[in-house]
PDB file of C-alpha atoms in Angstrom:
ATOM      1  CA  UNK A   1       0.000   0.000   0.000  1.00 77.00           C
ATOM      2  CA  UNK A   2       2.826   2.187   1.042  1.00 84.00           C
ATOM      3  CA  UNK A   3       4.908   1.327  -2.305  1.00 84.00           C
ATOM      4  CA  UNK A   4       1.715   2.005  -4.575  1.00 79.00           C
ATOM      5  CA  UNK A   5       2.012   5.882  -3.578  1.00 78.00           C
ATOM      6  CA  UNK A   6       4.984   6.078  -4.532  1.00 82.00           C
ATOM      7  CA  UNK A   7       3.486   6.430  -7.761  1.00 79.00           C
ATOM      8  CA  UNK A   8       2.090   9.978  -7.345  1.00 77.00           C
ATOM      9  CA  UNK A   9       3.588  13.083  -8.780  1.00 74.00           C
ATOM     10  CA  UNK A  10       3.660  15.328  -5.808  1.00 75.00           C
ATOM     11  CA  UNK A  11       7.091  14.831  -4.116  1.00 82.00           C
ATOM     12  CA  UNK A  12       6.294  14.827  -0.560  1.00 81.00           C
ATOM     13  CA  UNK A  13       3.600  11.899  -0.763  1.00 81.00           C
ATOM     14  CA  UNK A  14       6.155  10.611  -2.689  1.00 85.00           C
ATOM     15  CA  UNK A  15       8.769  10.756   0.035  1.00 90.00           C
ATOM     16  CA  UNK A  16       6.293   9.443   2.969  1.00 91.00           C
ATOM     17  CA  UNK A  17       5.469   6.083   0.763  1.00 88.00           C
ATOM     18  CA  UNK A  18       9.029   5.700  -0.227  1.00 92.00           C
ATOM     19  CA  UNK A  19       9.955   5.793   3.820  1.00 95.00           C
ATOM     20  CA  UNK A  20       7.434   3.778   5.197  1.00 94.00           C
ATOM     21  CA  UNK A  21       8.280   1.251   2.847  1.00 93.00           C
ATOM     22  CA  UNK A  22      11.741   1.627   4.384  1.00 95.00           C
ATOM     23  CA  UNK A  23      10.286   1.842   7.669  1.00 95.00           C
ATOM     24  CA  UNK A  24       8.139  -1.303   7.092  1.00 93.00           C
ATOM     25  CA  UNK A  25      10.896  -3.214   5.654  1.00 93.00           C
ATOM     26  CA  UNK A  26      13.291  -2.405   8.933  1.00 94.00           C
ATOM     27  CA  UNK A  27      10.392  -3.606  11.824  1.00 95.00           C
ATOM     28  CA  UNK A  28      10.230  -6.494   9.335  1.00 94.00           C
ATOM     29  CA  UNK A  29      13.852  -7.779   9.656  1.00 95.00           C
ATOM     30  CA  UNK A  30      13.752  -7.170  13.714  1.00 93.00           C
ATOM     31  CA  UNK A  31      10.950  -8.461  14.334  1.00 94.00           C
ATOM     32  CA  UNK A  32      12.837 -11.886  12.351  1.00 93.00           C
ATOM     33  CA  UNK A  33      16.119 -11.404  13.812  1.00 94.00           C
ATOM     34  CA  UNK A  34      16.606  -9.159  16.805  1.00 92.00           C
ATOM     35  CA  UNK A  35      13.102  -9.839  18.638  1.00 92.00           C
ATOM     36  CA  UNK A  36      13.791 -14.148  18.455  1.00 92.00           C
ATOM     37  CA  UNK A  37      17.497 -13.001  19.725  1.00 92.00           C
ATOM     38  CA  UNK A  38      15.954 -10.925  22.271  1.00 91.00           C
ATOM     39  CA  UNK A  39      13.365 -13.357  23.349  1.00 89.00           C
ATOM     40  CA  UNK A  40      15.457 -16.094  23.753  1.00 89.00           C
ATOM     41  CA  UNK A  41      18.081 -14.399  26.112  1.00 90.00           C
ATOM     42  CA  UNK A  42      14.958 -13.752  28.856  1.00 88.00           C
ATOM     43  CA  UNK A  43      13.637 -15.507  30.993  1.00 85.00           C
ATOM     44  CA  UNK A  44      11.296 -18.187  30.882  1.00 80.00           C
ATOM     45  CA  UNK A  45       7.478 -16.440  31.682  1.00 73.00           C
ATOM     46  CA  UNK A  46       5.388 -16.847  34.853  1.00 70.00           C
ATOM     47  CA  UNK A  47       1.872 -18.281  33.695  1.00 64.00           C
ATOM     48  CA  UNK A  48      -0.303 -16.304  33.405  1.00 59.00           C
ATOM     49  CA  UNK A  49      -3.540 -15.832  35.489  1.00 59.00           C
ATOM     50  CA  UNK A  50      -6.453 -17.351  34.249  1.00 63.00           C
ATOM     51  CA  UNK A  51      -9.392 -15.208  32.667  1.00 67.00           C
ATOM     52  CA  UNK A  52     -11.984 -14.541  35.004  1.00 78.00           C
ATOM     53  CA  UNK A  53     -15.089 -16.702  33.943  1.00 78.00           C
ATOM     54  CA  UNK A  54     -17.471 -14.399  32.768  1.00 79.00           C
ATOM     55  CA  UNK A  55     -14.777 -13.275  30.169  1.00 83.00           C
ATOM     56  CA  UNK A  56     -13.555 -16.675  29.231  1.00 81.00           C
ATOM     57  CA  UNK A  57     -17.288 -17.813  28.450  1.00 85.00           C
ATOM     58  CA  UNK A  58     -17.874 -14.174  26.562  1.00 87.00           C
ATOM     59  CA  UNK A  59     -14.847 -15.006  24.179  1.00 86.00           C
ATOM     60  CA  UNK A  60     -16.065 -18.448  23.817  1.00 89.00           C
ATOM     61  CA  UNK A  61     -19.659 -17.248  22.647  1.00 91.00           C
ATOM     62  CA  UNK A  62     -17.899 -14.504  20.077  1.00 93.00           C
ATOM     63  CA  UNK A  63     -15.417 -16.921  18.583  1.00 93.00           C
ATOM     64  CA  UNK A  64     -18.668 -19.431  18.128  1.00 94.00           C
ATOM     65  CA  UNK A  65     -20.975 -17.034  16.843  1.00 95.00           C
ATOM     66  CA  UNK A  66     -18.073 -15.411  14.030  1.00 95.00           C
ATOM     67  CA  UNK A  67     -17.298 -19.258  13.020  1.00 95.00           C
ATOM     68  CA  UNK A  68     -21.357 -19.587  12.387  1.00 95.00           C
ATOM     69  CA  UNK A  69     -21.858 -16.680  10.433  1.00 96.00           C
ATOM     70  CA  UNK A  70     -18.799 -17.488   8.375  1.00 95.00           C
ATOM     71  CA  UNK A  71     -20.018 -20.888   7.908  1.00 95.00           C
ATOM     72  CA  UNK A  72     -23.100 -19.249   6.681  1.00 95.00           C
ATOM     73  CA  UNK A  73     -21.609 -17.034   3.990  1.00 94.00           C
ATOM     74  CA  UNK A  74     -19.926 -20.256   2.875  1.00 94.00           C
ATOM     75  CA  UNK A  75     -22.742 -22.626   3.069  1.00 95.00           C
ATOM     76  CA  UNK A  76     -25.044 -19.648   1.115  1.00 94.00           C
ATOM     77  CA  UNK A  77     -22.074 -19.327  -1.484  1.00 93.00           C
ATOM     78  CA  UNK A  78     -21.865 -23.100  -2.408  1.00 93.00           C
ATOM     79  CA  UNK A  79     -25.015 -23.672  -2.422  1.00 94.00           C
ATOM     80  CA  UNK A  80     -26.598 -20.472  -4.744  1.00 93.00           C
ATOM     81  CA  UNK A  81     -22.602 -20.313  -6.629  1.00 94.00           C
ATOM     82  CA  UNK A  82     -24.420 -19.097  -9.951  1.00 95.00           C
ATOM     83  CA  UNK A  83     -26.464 -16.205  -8.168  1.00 94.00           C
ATOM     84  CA  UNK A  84     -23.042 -15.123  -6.377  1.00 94.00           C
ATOM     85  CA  UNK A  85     -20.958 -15.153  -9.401  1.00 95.00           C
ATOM     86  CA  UNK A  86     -23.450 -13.237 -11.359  1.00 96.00           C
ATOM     87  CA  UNK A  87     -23.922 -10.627  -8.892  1.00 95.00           C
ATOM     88  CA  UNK A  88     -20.524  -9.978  -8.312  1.00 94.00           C
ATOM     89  CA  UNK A  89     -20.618 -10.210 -12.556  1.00 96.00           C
ATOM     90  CA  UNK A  90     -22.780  -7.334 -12.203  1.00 97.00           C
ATOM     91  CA  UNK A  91     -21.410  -5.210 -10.113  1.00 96.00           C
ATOM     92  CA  UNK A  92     -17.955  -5.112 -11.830  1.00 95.00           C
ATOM     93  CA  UNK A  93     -19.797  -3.967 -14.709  1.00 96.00           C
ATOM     94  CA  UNK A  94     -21.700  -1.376 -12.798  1.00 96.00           C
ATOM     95  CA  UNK A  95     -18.431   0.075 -11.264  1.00 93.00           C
ATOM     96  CA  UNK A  96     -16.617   0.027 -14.752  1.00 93.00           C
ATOM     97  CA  UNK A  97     -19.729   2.009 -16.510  1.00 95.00           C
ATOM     98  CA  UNK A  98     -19.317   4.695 -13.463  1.00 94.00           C
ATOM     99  CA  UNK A  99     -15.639   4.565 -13.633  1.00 87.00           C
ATOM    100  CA  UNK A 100     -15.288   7.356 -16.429  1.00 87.00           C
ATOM    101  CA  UNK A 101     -18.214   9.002 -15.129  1.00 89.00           C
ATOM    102  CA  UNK A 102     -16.284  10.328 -11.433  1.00 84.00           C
ATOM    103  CA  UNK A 103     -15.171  13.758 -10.686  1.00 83.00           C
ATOM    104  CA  UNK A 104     -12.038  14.349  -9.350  1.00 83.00           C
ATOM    105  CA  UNK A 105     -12.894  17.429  -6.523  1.00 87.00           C
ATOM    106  CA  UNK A 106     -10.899  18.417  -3.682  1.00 86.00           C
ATOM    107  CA  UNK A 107     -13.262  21.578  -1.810  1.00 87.00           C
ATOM    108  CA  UNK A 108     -11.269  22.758   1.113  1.00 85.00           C
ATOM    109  CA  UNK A 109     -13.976  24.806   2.628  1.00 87.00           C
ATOM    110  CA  UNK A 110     -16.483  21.534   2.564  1.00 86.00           C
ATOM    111  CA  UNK A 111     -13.933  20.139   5.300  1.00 87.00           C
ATOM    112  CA  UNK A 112     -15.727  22.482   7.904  1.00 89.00           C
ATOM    113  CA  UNK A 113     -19.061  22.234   9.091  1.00 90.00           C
ATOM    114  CA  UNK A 114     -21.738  25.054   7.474  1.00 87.00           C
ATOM    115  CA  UNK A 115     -21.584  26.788  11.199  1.00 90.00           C
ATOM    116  CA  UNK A 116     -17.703  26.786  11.792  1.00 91.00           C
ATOM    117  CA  UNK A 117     -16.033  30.137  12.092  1.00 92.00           C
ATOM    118  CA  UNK A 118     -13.702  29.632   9.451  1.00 90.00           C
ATOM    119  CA  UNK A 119     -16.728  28.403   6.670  1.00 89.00           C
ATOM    120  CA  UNK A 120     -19.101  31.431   7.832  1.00 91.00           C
ATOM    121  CA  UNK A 121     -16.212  34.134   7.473  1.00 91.00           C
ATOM    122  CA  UNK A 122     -15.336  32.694   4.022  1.00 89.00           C
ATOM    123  CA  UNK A 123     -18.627  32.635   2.927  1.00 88.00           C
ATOM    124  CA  UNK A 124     -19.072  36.300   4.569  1.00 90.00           C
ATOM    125  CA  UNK A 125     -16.097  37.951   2.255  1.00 88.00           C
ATOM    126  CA  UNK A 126     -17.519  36.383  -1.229  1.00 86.00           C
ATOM    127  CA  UNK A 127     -20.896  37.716  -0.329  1.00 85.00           C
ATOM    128  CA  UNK A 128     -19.094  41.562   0.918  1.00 86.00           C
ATOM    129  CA  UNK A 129     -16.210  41.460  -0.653  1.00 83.00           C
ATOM    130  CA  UNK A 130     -14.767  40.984  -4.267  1.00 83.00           C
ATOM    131  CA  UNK A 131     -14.099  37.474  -3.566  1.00 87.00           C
ATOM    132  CA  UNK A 132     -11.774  35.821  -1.020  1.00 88.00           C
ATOM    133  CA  UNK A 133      -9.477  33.543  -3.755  1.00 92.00           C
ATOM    134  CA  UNK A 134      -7.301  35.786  -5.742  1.00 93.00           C
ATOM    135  CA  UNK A 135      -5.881  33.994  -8.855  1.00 95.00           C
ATOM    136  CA  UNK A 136      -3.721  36.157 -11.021  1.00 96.00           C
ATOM    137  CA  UNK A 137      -2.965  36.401 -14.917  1.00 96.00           C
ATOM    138  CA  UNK A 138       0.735  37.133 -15.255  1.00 96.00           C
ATOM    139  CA  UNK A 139       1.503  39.132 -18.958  1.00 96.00           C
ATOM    140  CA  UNK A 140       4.927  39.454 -19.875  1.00 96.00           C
ATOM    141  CA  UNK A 141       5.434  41.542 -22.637  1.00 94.00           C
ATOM    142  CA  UNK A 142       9.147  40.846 -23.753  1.00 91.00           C
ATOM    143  CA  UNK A 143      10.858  44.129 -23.795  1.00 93.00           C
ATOM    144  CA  UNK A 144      11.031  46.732 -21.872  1.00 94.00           C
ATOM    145  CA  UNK A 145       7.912  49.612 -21.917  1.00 94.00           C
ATOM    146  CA  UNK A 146       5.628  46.716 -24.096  1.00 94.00           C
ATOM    147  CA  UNK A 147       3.256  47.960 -21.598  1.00 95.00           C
ATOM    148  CA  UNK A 148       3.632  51.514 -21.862  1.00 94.00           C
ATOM    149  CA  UNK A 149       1.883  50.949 -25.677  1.00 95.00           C
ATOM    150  CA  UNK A 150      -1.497  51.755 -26.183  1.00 95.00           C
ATOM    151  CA  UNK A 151      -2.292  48.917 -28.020  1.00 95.00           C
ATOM    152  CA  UNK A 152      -0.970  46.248 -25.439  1.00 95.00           C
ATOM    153  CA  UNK A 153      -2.593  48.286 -22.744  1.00 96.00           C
ATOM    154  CA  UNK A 154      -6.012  48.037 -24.903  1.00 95.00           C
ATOM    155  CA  UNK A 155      -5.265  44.518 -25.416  1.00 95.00           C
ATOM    156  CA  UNK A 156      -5.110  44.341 -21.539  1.00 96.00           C
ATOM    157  CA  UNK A 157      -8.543  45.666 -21.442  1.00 95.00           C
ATOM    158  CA  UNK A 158      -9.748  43.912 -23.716  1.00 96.00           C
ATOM    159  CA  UNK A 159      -9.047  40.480 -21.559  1.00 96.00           C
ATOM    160  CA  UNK A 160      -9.939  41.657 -18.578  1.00 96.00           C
ATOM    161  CA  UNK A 161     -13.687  42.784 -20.146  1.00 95.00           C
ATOM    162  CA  UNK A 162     -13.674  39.358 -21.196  1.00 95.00           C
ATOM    163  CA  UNK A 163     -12.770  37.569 -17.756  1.00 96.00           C
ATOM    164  CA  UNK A 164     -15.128  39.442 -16.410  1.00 95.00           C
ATOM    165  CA  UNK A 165     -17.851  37.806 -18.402  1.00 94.00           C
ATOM    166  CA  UNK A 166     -16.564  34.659 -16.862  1.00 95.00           C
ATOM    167  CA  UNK A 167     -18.979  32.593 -14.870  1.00 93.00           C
ATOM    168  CA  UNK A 168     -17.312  32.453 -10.971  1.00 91.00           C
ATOM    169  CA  UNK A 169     -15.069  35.468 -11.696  1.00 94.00           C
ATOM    170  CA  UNK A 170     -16.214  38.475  -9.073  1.00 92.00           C
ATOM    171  CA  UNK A 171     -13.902  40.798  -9.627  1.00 93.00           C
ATOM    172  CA  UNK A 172     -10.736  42.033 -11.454  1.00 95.00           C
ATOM    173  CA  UNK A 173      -8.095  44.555 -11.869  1.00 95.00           C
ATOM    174  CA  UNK A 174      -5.605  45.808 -13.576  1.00 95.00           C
ATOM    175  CA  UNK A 175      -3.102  49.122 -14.474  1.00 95.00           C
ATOM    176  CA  UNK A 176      -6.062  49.611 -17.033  1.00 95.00           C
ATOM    177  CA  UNK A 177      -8.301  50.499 -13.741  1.00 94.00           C
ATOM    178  CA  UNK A 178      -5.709  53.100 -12.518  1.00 93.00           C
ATOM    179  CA  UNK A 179      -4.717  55.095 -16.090  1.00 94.00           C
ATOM    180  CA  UNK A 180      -8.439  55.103 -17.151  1.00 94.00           C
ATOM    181  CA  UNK A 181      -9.413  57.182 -14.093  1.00 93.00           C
ATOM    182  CA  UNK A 182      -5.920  59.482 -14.392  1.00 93.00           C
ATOM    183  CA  UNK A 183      -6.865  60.256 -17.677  1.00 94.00           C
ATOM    184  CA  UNK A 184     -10.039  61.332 -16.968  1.00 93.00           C
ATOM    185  CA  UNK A 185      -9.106  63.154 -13.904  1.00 93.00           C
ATOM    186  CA  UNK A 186      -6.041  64.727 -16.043  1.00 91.00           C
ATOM    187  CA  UNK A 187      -8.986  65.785 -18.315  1.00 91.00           C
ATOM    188  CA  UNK A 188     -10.940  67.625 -15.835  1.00 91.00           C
ATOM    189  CA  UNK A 189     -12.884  64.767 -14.931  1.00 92.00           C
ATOM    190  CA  UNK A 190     -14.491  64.351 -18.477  1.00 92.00           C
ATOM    191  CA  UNK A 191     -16.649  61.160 -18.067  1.00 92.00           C
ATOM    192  CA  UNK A 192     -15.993  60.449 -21.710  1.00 91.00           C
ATOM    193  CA  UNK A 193     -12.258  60.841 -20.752  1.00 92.00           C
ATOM    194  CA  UNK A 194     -12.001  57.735 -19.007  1.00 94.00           C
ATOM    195  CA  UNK A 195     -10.073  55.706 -21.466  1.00 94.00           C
ATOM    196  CA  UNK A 196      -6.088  54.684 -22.541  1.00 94.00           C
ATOM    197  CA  UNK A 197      -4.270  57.307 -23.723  1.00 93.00           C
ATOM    198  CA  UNK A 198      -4.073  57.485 -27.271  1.00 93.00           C
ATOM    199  CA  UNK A 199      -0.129  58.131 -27.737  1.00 93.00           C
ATOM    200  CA  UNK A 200       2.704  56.555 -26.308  1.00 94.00           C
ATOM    201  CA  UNK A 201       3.956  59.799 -24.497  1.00 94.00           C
ATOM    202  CA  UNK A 202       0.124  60.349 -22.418  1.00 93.00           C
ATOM    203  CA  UNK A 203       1.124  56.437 -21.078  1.00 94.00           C
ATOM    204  CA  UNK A 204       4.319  57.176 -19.820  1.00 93.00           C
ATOM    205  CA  UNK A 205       3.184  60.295 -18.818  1.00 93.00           C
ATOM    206  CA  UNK A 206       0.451  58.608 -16.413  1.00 93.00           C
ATOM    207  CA  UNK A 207       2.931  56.121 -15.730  1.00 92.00           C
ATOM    208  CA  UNK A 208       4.995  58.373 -13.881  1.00 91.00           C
ATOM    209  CA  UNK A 209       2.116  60.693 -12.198  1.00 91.00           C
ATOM    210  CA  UNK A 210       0.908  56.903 -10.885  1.00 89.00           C
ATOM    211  CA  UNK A 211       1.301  56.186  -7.479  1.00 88.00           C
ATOM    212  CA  UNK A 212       4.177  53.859  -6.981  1.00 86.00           C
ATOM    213  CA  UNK A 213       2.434  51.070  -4.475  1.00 85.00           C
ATOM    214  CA  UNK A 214      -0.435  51.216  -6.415  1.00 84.00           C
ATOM    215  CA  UNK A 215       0.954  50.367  -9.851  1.00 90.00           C
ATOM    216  CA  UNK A 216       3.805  48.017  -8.117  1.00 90.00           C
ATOM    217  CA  UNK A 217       0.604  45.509  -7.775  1.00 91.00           C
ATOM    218  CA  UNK A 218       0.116  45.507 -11.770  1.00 95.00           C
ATOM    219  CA  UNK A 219       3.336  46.264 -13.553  1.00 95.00           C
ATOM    220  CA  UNK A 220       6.784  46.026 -12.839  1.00 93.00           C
ATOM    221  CA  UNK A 221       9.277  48.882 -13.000  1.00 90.00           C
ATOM    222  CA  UNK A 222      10.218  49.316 -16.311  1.00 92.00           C
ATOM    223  CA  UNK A 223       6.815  48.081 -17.580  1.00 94.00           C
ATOM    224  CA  UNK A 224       8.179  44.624 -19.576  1.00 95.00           C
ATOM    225  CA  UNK A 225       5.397  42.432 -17.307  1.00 96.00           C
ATOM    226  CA  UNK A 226       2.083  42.959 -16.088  1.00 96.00           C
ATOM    227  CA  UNK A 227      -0.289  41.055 -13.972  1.00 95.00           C
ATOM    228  CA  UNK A 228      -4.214  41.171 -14.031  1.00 96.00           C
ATOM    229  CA  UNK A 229      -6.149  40.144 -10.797  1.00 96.00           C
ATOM    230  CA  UNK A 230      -8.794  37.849 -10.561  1.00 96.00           C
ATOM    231  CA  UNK A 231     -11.124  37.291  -7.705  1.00 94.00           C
ATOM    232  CA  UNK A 232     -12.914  34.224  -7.299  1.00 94.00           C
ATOM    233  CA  UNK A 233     -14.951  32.531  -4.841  1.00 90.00           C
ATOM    234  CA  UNK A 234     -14.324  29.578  -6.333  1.00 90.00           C
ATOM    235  CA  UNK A 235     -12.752  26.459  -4.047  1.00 87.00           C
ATOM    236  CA  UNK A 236     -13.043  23.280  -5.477  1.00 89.00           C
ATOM    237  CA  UNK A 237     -10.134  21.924  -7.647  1.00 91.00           C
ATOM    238  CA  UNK A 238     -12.857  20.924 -10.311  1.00 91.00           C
ATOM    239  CA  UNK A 239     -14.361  24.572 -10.424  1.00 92.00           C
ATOM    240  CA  UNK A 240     -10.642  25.932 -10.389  1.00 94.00           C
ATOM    241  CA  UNK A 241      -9.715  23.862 -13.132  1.00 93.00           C
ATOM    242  CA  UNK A 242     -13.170  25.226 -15.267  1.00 94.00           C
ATOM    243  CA  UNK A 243     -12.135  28.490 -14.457  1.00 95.00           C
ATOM    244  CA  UNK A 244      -8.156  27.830 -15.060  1.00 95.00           C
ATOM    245  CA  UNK A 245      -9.689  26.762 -18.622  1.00 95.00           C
ATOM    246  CA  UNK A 246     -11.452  29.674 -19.095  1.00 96.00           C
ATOM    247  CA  UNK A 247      -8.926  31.855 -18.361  1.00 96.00           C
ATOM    248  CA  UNK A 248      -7.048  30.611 -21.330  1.00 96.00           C
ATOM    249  CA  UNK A 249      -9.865  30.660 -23.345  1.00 96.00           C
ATOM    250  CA  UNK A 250      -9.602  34.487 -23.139  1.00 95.00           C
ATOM    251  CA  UNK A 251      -5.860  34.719 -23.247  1.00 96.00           C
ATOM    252  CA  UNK A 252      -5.975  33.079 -26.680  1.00 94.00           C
ATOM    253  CA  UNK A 253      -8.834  35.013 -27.860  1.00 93.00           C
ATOM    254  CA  UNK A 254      -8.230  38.671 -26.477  1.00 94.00           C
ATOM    255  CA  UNK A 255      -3.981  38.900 -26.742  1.00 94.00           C
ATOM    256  CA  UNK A 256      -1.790  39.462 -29.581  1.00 93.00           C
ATOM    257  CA  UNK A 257       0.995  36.628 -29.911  1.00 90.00           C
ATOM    258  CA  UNK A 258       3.572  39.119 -28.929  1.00 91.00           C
ATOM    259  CA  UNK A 259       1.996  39.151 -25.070  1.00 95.00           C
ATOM    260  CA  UNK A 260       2.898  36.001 -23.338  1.00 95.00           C
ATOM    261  CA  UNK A 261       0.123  35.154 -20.362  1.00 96.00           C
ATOM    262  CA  UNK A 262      -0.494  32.213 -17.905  1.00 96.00           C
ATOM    263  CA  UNK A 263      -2.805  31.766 -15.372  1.00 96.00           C
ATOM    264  CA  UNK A 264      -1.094  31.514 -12.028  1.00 96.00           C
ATOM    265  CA  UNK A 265      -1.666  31.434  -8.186  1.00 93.00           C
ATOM    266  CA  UNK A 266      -1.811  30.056  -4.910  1.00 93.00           C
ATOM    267  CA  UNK A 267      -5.459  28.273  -5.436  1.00 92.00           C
ATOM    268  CA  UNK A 268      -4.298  26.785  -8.785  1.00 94.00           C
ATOM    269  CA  UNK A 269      -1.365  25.462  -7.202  1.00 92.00           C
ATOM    270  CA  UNK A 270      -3.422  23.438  -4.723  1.00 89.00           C
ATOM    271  CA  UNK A 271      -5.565  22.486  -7.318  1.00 90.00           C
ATOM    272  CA  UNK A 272      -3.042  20.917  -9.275  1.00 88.00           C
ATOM    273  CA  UNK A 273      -1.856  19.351  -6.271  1.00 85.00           C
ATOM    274  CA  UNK A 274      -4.885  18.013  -5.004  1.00 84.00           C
ATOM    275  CA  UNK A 275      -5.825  16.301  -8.185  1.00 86.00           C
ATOM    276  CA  UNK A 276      -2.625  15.086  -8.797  1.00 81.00           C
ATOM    277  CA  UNK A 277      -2.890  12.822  -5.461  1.00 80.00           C
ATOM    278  CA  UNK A 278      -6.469  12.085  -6.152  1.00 80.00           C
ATOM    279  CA  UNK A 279      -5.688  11.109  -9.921  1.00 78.00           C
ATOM    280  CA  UNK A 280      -2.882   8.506  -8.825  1.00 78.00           C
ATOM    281  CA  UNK A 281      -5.297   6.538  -6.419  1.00 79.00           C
ATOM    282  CA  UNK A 282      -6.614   4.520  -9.854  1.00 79.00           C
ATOM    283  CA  UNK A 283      -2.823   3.552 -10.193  1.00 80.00           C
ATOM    284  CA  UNK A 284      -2.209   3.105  -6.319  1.00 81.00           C
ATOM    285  CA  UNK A 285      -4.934   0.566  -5.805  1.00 83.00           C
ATOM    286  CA  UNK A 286      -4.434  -1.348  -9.210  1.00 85.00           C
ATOM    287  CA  UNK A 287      -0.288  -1.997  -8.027  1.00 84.00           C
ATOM    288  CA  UNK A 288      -1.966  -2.832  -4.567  1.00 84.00           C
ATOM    289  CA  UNK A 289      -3.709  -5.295  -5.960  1.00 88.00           C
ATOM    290  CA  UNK A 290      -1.523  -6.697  -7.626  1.00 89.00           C
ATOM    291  CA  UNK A 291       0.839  -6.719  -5.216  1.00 87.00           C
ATOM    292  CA  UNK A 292      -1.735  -8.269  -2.790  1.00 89.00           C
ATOM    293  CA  UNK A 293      -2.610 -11.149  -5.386  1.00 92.00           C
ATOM    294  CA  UNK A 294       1.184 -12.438  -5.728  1.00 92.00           C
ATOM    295  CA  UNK A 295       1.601 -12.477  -2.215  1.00 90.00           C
ATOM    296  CA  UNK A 296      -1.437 -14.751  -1.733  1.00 93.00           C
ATOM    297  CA  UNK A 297      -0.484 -16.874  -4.811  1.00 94.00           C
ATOM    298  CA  UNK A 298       3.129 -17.193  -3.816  1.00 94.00           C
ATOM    299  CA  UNK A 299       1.439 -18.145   0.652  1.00 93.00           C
ATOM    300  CA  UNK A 300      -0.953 -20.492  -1.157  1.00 93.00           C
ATOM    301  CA  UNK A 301       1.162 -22.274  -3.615  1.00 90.00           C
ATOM    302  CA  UNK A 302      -1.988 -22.063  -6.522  1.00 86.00           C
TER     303      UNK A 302
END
């Protein structure tokens, strides 16, 4: 069982299969060399007391009534052997017509009960807030001031107009959000103002009016990568993944090849992680079976 995760991808599951097999494998050769050694260098045992009664005639009764209903299950399986076989024909097939038909979903708020602190406060901030999962579109122009351009900042806009259409998506942002509303309070807060800059020079000039911590969220120093926030209050690893999808949907619609973007964050990191453990079990049980079946071919010689 141990052995058969070692099959996963994720290293430290990895790890903790590939010790306990190590771990399993030393208590094995003690307990066949240095417990007998041990055992036979003490001395012989007192006997021990007897059970009292009650208990002795308790164990008696449980042993008898296991061996009967065992018996049972054997008798019942002799006798009816066609009605057992075809049942357990039957459900094989069942569970192989259902196999391709399960979800892999890991929902980390679902762990908590509906009235635990930590499940009410999450569900507080998507229902206040923008969201309480923040996933993150990283852009990476290629060259210095790419996103001091118009047209890769319209680009930018662009995508995020279409994330926002994104079922599950609650909120996002980007520079876009901040140079819109400087140009339109550069403007003298002309409503029709709000908008990219239509030259190069109006960017940069925006750029450098921008407040630094503000901007430092969405675009690096010398404006060769941006990011674009996404706010979620999505959980499970099955509606990240939908979303994760989605997201590149967009980013192969909306961008121009020269804009490099990937989907990145925290959430889709435990995602990944979550289904890589839960994908493996298929291959973890099948080697465990296996493993179990030569093991009780090899004890019973057939």
């Amino acid at each position: 069982g141990f052995a058969a995760i070692c099959l996963t991808d994720v290293p430290a599951v990895r790890d903790m299969g590939a010790f306990s097999v190590l771990g399993g494998g030393c208590i094995t050769v003690l307990t066949l060399s240095a417990l007998p050694a041990a055992l036979a260098l003490l001395p012989p045992r007192r006997e021990a007391s007897a059970l009292p009664a009650f208990l002795a005639r308790g164990s008696e009764r449980f042993e008898l009534a296991i061996d009967a209903a065992l018996g049972a299950v054997h008798a019942f399986s002799m006798r009816r052997a066609d009605a057992v076989l075809l049942a357990a024909v039957l459900a094989a097939g069942v569970a192989t017509w259902a196999i391709p038909r399960i979800v892999v979903d890991t929902d980390y708020v679902s762990f908590f009960d509906e009235d635990d602190p930590v499940r009410r406060d999450f569900d507080a901030v998507n229902r206040l807030l923008a969201g309480a999962i923040p996933l993150y579109v990283e852009l990476d122009g290629g060259e210095p001031g790419a996103f001091r351009e118009p047209t890769a900042l319209r680009a930018i806009e662009s995508l995020q107009a279409r994330i926002d259409r994104i079922e599950g998506v609650s909120h996002t942002s980007s520079m876009v959000d901040t140079l819109r509303r400087m140009n339109r309070a550069v403007e003298g807060d002309d409503p029709a103002e709000e908008r990219i800059p239509e030259l190069r020079a109006g960017v940069t000039e925006l750029l450098h009016l921008a407040p630094k911590d503000e901007m430092g969220r969405f675009v690096n120093g010398n404006q060769s990568r941006a990011n674009l926030l996404v706010r979620t209050g999505e959980v499970g690893s099955a509606s990240i993944r939908r979303l994760v999808a989605a997201l590149d949907a967009a980013i192969r619609t909306e961008l121009p090849t020269d804009i490099d973007a990937e989907p990145v964050g925290n959430a889709i990191l435990l995602a990944r992680s979550a289904d890589g453990i839960a994908a493996s079990q298929g291959r973890a049980v099948g080697l465990a079976s296996l493993a179990i079946f030569v093991l009780v071919a090899l004890a019973l010689r057939s």
